[in-house]
Short mmCIF file of C-alpha atoms in Angstrom, two decimals:
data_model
loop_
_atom_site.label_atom_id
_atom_site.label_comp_id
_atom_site.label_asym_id
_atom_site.label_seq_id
_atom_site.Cartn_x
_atom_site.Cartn_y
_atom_site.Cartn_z
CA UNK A 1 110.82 111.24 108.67
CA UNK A 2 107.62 109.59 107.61
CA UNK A 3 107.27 106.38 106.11
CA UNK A 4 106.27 107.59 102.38
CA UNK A 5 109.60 109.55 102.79
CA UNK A 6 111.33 106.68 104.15
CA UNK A 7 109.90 104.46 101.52
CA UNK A 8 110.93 106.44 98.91
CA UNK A 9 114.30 107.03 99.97
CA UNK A 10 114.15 103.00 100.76
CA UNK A 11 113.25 102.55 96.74
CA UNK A 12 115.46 105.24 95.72
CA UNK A 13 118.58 103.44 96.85
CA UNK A 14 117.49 100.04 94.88
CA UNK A 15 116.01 101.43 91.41
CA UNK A 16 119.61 103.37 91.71
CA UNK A 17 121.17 100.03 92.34
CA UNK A 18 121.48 99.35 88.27
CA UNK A 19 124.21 101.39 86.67
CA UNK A 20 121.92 104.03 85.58
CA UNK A 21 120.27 107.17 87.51
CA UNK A 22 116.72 107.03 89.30
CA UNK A 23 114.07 109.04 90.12
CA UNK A 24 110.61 110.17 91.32
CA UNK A 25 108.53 110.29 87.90
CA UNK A 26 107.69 114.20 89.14
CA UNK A 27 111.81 114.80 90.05
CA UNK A 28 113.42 114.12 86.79
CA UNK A 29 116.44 116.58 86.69
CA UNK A 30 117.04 118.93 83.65
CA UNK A 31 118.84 117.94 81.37
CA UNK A 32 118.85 114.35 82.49
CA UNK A 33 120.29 112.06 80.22
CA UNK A 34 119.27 108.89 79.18
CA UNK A 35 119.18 105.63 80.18
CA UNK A 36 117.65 106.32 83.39
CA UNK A 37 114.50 104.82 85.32
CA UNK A 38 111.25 106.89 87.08
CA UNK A 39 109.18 105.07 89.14
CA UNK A 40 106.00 106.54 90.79
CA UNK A 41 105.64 104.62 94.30
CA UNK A 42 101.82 104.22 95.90
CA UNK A 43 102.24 104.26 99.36
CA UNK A 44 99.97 101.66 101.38
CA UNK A 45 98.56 103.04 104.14
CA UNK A 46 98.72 100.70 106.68
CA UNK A 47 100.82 97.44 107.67
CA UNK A 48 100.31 94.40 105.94
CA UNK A 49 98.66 96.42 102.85
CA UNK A 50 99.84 96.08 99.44
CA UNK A 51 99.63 98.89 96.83
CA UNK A 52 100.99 97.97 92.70
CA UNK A 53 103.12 100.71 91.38
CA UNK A 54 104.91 100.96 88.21
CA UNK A 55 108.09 102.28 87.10
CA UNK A 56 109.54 102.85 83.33
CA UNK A 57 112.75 101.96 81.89
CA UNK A 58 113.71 105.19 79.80
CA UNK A 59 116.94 104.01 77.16
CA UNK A 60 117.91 106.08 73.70
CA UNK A 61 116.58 103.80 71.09
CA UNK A 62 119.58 104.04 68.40
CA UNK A 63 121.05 101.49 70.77
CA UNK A 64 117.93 99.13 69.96
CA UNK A 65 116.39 96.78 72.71
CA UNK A 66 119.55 95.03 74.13
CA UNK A 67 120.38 97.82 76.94
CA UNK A 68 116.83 97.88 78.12
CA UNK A 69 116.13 94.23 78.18
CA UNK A 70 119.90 93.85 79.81
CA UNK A 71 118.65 96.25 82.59
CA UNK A 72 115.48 95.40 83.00
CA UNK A 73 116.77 91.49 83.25
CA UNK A 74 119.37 92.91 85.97
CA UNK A 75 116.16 94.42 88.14
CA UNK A 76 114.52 90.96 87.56
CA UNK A 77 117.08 89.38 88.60
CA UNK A 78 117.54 91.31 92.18
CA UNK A 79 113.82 90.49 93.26
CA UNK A 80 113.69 86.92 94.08
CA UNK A 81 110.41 84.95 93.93
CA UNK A 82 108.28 85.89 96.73
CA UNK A 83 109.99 89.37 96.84
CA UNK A 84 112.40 91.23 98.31
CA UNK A 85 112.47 92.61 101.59
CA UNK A 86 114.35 96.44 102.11
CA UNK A 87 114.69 97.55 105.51
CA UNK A 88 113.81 101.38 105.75
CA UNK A 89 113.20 104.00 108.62
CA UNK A 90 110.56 102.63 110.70
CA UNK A 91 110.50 98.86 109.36
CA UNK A 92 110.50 97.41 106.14
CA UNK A 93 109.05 97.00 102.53
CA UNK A 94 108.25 93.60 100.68
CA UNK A 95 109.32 94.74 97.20
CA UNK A 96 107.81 92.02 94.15
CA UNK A 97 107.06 91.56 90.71
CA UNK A 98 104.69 88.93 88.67
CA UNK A 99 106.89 87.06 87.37
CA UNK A 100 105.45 86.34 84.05
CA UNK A 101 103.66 89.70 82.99
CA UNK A 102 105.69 92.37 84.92
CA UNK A 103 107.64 94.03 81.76
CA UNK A 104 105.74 95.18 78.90
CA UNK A 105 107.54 98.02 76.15
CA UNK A 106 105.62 100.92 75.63
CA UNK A 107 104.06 102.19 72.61
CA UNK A 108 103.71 105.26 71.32
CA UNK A 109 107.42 106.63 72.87
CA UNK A 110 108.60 109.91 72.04
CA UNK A 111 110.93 110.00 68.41
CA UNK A 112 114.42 108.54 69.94
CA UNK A 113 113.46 106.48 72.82
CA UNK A 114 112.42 103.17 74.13
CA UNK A 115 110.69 102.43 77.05
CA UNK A 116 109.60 99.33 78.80
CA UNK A 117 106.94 100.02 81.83
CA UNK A 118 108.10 97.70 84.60
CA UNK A 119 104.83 96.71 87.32
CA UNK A 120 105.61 96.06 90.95
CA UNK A 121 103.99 95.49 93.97
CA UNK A 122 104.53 97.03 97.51
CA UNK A 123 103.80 95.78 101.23
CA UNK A 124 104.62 97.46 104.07
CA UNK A 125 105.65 95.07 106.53
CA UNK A 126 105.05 95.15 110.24
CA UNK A 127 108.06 96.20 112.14
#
């Protein structure tokens, strides 16, 4: 396995961590129902690099903002300041946020659903 693969497998397991589904933003299952999450990892390409990637937050909107703020509060909550560190094949990933600007909702959503675009940033850390 190489480590993109590893990684994503690495950040599959945590953005599916939340009560809701997760997946590559090219993988999305028919049919998939919502609330669920897609992230679309950059890979750095060496040790010690760091790469910003973003995922979104995909809930129905007749529920209004509560579920996706809930949620997205719950993912805050799991990445402590300074980041998180997930062991994966091969070594590990630093996994972190900006604290202050990392959520934003996006506009222009299709008719029936919200979506808040969630920013993160990725090291690869030296085995």
């Amino acid at each position: 396995m190489g480590p993109s693969e590893s990684i994503n497998r690495a950040l599959n397991t945590f953005f599916n961590g939340f009560g809701i589904p997760g997946y590559l933003e090219d993988n999305i299952p028919p049919g998939a129902e919502l609330p669920y999450l897609t992230y679309k990892p950059t890979i750095p390409g060496g040790w010690s690099e760091a790469t910003s990637f973003h995922a979104r937050l995909w809930c129905p909107s007749k529920g209004g903002r509560a579920p996706i703020l809930q949620t997205e509060d719950m993912i805050s909550a799991a990445i402590p300041r300074g980041g998180l560190k997930i062991e994966c094949e091969g070594g590990a990933i630093l996994l972190d946020k900006d604290d202050k600007d990392w959520a934003q909702p996006l506009n222009n959503t299709p008719e029936g659903y919200l979506c808040e675009y969630l920013i993160f940033e990725l090291t690869r850390l030296i085995p």
